PDB file of C-alpha atoms and ligand atoms in Angstrom:
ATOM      1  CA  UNK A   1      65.884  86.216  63.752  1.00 97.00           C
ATOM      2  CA  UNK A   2      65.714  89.628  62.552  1.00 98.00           C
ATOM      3  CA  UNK A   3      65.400  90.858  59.307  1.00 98.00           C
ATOM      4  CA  UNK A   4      66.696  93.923  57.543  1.00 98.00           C
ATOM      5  CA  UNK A   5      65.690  95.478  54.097  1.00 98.00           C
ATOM      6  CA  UNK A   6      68.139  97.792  52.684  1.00 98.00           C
ATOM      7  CA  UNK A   7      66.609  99.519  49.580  1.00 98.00           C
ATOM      8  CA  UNK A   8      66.819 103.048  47.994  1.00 97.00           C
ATOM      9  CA  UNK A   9      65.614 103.994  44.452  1.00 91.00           C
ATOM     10  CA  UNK A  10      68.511 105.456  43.393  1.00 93.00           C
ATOM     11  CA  UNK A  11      72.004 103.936  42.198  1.00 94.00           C
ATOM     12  CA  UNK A  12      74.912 104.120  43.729  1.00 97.00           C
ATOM     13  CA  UNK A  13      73.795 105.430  47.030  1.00 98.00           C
ATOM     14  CA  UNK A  14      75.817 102.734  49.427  1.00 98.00           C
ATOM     15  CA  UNK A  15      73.409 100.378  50.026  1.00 98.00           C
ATOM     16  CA  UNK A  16      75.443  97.123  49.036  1.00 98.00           C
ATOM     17  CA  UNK A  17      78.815  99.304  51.285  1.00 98.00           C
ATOM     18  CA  UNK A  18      75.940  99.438  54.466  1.00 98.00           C
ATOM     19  CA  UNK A  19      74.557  96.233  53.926  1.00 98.00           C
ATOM     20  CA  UNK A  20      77.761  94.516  53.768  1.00 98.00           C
ATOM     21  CA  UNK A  21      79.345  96.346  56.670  1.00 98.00           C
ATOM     22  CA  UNK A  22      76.126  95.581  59.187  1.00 98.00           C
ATOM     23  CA  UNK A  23      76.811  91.691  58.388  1.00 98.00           C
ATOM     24  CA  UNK A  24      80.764  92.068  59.083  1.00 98.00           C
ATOM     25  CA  UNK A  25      79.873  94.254  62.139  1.00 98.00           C
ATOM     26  CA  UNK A  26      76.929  91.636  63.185  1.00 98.00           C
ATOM     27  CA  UNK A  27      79.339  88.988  62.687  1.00 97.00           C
ATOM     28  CA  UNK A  28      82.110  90.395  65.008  1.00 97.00           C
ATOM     29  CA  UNK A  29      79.238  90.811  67.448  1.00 96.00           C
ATOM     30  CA  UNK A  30      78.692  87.387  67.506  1.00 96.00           C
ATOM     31  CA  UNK A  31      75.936  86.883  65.434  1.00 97.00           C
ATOM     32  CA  UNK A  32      75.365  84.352  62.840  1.00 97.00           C
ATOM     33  CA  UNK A  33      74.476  86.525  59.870  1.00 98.00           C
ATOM     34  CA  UNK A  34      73.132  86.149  56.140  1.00 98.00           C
ATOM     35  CA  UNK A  35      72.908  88.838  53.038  1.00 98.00           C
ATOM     36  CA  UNK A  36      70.623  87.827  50.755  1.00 98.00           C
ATOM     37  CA  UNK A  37      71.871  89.770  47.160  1.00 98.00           C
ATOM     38  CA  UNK A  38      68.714  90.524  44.898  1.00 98.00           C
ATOM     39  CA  UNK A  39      70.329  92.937  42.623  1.00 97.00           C
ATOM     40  CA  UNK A  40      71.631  91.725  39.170  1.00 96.00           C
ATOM     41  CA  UNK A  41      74.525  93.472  39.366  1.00 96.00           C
ATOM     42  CA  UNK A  42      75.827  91.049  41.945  1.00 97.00           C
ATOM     43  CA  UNK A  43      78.132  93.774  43.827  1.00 98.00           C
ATOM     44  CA  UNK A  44      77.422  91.735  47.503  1.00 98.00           C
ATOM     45  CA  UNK A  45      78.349  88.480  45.731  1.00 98.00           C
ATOM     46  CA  UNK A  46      81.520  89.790  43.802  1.00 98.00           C
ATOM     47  CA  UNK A  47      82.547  91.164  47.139  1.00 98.00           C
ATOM     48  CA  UNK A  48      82.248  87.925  48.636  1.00 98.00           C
ATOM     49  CA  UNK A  49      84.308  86.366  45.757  1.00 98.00           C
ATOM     50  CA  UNK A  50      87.150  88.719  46.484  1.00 98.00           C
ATOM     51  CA  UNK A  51      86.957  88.082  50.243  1.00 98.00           C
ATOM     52  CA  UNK A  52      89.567  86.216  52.311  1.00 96.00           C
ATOM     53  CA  UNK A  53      86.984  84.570  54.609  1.00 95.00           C
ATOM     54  CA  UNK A  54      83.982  82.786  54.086  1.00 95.00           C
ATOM     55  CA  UNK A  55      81.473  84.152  56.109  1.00 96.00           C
ATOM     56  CA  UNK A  56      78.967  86.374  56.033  1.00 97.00           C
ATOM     57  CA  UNK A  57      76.664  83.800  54.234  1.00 96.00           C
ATOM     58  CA  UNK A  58      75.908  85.698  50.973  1.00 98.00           C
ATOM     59  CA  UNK A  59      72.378  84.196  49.398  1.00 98.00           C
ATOM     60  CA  UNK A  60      72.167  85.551  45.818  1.00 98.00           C
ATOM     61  CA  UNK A  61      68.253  85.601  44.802  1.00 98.00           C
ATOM     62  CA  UNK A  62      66.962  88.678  42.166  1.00 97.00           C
ATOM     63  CA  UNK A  63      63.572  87.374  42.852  1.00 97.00           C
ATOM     64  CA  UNK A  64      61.377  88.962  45.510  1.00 97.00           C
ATOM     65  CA  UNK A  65      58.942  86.344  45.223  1.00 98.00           C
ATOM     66  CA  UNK A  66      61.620  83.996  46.534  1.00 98.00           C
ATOM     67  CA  UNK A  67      62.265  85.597  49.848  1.00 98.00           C
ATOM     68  CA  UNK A  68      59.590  84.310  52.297  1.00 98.00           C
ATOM     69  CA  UNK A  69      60.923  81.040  51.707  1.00 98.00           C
ATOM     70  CA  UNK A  70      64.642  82.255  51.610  1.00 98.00           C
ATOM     71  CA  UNK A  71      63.728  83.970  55.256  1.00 98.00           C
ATOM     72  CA  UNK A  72      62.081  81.040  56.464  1.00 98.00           C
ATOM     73  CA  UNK A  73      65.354  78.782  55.807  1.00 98.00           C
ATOM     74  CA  UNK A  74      67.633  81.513  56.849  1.00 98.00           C
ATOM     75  CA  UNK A  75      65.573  81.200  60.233  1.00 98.00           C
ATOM     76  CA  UNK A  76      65.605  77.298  60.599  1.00 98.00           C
ATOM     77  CA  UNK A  77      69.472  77.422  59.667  1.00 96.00           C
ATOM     78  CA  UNK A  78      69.715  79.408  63.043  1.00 97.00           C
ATOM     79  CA  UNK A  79      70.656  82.647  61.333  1.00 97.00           C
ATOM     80  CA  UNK A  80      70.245  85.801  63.824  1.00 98.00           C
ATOM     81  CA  UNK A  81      70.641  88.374  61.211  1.00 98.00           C
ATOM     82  CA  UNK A  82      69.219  88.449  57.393  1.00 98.00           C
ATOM     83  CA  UNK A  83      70.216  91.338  55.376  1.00 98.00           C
ATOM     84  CA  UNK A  84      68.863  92.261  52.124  1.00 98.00           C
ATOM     85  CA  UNK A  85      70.629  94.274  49.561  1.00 98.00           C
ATOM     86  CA  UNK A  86      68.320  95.531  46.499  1.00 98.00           C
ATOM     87  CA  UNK A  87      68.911  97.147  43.436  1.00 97.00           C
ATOM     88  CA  UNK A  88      68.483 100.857  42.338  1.00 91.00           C
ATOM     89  CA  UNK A  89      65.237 100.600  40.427  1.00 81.00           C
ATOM     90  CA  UNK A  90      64.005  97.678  41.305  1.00 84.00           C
ATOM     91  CA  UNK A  91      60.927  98.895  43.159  1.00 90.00           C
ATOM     92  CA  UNK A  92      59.082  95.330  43.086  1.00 95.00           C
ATOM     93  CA  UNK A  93      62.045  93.617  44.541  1.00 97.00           C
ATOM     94  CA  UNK A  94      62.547  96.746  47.198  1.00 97.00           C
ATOM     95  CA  UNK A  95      58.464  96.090  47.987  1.00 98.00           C
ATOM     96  CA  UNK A  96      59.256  92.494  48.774  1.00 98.00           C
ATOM     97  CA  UNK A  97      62.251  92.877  50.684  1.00 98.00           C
ATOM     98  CA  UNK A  98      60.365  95.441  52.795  1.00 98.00           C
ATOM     99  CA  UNK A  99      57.503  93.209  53.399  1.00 98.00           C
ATOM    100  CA  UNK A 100      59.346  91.113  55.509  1.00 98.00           C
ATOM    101  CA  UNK A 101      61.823  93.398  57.005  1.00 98.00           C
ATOM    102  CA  UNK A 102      61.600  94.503  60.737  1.00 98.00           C
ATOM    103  CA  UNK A 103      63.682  97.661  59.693  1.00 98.00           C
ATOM    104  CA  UNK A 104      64.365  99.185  55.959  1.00 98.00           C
ATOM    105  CA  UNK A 105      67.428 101.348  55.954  1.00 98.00           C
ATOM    106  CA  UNK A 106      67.595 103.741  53.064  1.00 98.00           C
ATOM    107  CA  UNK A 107      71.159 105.676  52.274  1.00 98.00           C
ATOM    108  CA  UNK A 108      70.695 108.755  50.993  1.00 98.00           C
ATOM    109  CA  UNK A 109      72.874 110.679  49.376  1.00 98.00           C
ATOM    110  CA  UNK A 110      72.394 114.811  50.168  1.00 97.00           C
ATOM    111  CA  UNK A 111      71.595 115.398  46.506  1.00 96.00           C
ATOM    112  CA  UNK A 112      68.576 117.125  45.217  1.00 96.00           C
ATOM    113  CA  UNK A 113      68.946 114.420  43.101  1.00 96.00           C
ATOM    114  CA  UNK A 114      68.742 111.740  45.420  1.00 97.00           C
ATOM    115  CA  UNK A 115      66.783 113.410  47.842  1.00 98.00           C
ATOM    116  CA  UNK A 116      63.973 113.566  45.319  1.00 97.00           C
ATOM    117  CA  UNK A 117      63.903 109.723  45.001  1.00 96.00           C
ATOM    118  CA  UNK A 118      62.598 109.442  48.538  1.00 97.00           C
ATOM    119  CA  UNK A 119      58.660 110.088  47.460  1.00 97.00           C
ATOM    120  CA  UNK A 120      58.954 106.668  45.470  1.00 96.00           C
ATOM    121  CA  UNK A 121      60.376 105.404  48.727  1.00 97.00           C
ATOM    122  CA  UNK A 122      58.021 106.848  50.729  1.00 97.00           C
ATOM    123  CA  UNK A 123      55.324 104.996  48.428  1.00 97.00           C
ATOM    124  CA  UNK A 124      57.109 101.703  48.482  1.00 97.00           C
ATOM    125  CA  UNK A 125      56.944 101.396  52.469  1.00 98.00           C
ATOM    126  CA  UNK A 126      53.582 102.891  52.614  1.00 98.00           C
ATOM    127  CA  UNK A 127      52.554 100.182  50.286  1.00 98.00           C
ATOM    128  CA  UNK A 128      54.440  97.517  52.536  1.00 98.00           C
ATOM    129  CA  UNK A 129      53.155  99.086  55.376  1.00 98.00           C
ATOM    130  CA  UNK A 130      56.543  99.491  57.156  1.00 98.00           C
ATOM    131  CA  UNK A 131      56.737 103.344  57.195  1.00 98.00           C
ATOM    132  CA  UNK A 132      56.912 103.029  61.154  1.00 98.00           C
ATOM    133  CA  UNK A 133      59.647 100.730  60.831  1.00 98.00           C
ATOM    134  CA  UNK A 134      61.560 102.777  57.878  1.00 98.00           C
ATOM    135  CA  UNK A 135      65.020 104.904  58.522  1.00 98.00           C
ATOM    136  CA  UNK A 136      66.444 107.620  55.722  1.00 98.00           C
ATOM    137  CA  UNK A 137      70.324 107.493  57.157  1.00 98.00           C
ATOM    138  CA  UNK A 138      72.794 110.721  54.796  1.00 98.00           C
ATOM    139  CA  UNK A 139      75.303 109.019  52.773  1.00 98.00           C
ATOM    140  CA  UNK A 140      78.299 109.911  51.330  1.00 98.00           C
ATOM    141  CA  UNK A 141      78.602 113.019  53.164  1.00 97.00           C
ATOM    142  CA  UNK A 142      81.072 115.524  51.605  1.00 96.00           C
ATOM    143  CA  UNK A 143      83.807 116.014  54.480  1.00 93.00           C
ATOM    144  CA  UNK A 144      84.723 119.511  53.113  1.00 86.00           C
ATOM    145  CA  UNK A 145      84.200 122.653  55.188  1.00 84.00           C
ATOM    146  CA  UNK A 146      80.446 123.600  53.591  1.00 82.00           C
ATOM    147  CA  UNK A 147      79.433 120.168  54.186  1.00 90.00           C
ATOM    148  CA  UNK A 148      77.623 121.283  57.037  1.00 93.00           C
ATOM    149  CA  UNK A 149      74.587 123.178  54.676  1.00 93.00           C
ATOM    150  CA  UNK A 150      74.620 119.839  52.806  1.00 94.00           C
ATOM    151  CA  UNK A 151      73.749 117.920  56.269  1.00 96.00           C
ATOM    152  CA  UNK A 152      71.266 120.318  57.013  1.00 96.00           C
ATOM    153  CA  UNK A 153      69.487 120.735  53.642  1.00 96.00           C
ATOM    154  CA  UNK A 154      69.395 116.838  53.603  1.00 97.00           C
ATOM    155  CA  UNK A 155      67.759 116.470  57.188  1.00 98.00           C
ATOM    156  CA  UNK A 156      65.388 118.787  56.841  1.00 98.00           C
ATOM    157  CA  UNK A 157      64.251 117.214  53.106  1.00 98.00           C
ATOM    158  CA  UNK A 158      64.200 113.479  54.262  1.00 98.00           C
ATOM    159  CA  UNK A 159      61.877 114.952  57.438  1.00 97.00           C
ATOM    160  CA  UNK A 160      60.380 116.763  55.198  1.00 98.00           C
ATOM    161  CA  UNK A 161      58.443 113.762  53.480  1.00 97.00           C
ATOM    162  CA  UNK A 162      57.511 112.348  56.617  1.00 97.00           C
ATOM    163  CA  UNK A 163      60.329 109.706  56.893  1.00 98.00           C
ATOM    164  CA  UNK A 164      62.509 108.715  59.835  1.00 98.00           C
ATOM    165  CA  UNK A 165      65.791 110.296  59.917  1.00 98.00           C
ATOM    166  CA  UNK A 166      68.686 108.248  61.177  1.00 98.00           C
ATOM    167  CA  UNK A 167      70.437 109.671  64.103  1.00 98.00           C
ATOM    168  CA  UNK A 168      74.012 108.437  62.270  1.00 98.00           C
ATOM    169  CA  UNK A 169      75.228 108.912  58.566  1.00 97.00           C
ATOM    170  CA  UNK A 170      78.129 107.851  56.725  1.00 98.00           C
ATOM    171  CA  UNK A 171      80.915 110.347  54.688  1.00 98.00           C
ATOM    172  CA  UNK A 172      82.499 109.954  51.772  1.00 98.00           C
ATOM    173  CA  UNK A 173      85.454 108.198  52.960  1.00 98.00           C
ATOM    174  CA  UNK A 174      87.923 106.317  50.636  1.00 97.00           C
ATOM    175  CA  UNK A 175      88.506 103.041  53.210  1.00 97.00           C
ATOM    176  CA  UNK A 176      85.051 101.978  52.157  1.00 98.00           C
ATOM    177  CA  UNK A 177      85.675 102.210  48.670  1.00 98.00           C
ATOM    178  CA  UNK A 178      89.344 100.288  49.133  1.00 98.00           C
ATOM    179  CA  UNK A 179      87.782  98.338  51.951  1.00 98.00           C
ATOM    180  CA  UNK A 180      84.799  97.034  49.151  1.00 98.00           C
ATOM    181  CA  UNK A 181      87.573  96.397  46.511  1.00 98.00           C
ATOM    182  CA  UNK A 182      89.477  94.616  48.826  1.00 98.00           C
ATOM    183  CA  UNK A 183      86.407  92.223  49.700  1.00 98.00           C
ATOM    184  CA  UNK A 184      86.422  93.947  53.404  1.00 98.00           C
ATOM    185  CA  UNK A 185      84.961  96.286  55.027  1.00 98.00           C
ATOM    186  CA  UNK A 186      86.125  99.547  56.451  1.00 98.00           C
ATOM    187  CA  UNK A 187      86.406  98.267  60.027  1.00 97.00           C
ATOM    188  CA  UNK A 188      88.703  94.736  58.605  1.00 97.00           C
ATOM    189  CA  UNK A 189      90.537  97.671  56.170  1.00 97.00           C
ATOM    190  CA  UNK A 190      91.513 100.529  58.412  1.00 97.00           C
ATOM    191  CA  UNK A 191      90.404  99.428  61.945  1.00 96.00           C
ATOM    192  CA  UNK A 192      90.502 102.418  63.896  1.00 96.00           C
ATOM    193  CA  UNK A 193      90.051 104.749  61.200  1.00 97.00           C
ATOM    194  CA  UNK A 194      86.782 107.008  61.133  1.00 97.00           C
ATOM    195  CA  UNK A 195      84.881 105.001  58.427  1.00 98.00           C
ATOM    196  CA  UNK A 196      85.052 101.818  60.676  1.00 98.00           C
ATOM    197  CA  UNK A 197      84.472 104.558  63.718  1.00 98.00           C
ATOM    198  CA  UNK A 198      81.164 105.681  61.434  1.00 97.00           C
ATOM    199  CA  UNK A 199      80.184 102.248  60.618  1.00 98.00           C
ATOM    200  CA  UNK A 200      80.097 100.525  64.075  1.00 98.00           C
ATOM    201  CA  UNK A 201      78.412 103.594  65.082  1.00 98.00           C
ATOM    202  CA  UNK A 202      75.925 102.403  62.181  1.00 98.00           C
ATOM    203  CA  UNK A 203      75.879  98.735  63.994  1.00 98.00           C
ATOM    204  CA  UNK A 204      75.063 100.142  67.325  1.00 97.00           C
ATOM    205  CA  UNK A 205      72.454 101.669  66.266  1.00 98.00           C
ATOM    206  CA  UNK A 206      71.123  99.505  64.078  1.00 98.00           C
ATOM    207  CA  UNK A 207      71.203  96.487  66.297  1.00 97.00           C
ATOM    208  CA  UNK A 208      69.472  98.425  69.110  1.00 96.00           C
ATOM    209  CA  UNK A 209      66.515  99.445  66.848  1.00 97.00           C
ATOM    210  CA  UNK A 210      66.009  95.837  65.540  1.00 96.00           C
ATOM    211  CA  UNK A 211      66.918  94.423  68.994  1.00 93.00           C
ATOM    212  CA  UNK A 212      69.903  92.146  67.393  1.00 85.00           C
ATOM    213  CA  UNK A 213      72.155  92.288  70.964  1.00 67.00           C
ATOM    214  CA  UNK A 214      75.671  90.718  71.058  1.00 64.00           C
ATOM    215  CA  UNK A 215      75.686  87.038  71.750  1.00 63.00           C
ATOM    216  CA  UNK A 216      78.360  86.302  74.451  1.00 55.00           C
ATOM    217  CA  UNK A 217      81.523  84.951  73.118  1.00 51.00           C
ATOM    218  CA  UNK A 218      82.196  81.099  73.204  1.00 48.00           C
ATOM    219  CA  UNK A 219      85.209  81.666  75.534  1.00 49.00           C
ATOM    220  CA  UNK A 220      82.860  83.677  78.092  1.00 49.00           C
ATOM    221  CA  UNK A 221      80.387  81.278  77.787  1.00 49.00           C
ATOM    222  CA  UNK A 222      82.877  78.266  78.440  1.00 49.00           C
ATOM    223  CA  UNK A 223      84.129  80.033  81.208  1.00 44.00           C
TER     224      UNK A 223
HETATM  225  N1  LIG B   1      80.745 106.363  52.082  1.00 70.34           N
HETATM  226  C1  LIG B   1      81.424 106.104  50.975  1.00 70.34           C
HETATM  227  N2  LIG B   1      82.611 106.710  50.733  1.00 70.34           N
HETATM  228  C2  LIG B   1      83.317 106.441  49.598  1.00 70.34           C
HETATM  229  N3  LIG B   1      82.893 105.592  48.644  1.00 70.34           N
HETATM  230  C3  LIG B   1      81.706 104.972  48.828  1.00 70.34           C
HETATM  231  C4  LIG B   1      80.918 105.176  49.996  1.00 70.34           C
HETATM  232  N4  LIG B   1      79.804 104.420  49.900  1.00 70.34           N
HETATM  233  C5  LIG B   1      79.891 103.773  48.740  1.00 70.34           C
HETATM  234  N5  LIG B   1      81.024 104.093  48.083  1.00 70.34           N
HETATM  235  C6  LIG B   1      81.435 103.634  46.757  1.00 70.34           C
HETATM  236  O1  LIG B   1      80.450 104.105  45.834  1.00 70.34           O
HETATM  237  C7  LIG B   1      80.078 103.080  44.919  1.00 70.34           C
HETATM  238  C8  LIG B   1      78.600 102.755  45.095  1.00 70.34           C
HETATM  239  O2  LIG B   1      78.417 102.202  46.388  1.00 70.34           O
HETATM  240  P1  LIG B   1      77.477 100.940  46.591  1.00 70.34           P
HETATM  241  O3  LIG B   1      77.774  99.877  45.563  1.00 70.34           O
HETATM  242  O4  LIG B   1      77.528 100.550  48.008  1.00 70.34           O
HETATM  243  O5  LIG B   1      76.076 101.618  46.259  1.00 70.34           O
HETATM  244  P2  LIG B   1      74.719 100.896  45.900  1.00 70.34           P
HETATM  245  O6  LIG B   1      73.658 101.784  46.401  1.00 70.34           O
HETATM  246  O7  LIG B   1      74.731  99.503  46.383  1.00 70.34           O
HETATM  247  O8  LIG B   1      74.763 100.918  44.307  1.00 70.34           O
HETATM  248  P3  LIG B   1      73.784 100.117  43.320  1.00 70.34           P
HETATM  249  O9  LIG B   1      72.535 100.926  43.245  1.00 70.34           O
HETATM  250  O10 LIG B   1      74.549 100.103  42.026  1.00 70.34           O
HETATM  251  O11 LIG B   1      73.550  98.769  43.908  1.00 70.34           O
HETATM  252  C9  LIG B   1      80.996 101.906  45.203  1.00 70.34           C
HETATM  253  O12 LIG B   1      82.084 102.001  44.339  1.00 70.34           O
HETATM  254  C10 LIG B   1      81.430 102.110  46.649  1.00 70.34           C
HETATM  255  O13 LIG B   1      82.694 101.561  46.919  1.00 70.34           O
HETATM  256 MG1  LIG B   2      74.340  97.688  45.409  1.00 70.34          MG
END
């Protein structure tokens, strides 16, 4: 089982919309997958209460202290994927989460704002000792024409502190925002439209980094 911490000190910044759509994407990979949802605020779990079907397993647990044990059962339940979602703010629940992570994902947003949050970041997974294993992906790109100095500005701040930069990054799209409201995800809203284009791109990469392949499918491995 593989574990992934997705944590940024900063509100807002998509981290329940990329958690949520790495479990959907894991899932339609074959993959039995869990989201464990530490933040008060519930989003993962609300989302899961609007949501058709019943799976991704969503865990909800606001204490860090809780999640060796939460991993540990996640593992002997022959889950392939755990997926944390933390709060904003909650750097003692973001430590914990990294502990045990094999990768921490960090949105961003390409704010000076935002960006500035990443040296309380950077502290976090140097405390966890997971720098190595830590990836700053852009979120909420603005799709407008002078995006492109936004990009730019962004890369060079998140290298800038030393952090891994994600070779993918997510736009400001409005299928993830109806796709979360809907208790989906962009690929289940708008299948072939870019955000679920963006967001298995996200997967890919993702699951090649943590080493998460596709399982076959039962009817190949009937066959
Ligand atoms: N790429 C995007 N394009 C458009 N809307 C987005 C995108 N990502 C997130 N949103 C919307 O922005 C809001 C915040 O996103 P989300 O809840 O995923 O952030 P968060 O980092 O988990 O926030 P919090 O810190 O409150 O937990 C939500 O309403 C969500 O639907
Ligand atoms: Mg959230």
């Amino acid at each position: 089982m593989k574990t992934i911490a997705v944590i940024g000190l900063k509100g807002g910044s998509s981290k329940s919309t990329v958690a949520l759509h790495l479990a959907v994407c894991a899932e339609a990979a074959g993959l039995a997958v869990a989201v464990i949802d530490s933040d008060p605020q519930a989003s993962a779990h609300k989302w899961f209460e609007r949501r058709e079907v019943e799976t991704p397993s969503i865990i909800r647990e606001i204490d860090g202290d809780a999640f060796t044990k939460l991993q540990s059962i996640a593992h002997k339940n022959g889950t392939d994927l755990l997926i944390i979602d933390t709060a904003g703010k909650a750097e003692s629940t973001a430590l914990a989460a990294c502990e045990i992570a094999d990768m921490v994902l960090v949105p961003v947003r390409p704010t000076q704002f935002d960006l500035e949050t990443l040296s309380t970041v950077k502290r976090t997974v140097r405390i966890a000792e997971r720098t190595s294993v830590t990836w700053v992906m852009l979120s909420q790109v603005p799709t407008g024409s002078n995006a492109g100095r936004m990009i730019e500005e962004g890369e060079a701040a998140i290298q800038a502190y030393g952090l891994n930069l994600a070779p993918v990054r997510i736009a400001t799209r409005a299928s993830y925002a109806y796709a979360m409201s809907a208790g989906q995800t962009a690929t289940e809203f708008e299948p072939r439209g870019k955000a679920a284009l963006e967001a298995g791109a996200v997967y890919q990469w993702v699951s090649g980094l943590v080493g998460c392949a596709a399982k076959p499918t039962r009817e190949l491995v009937d066959a």
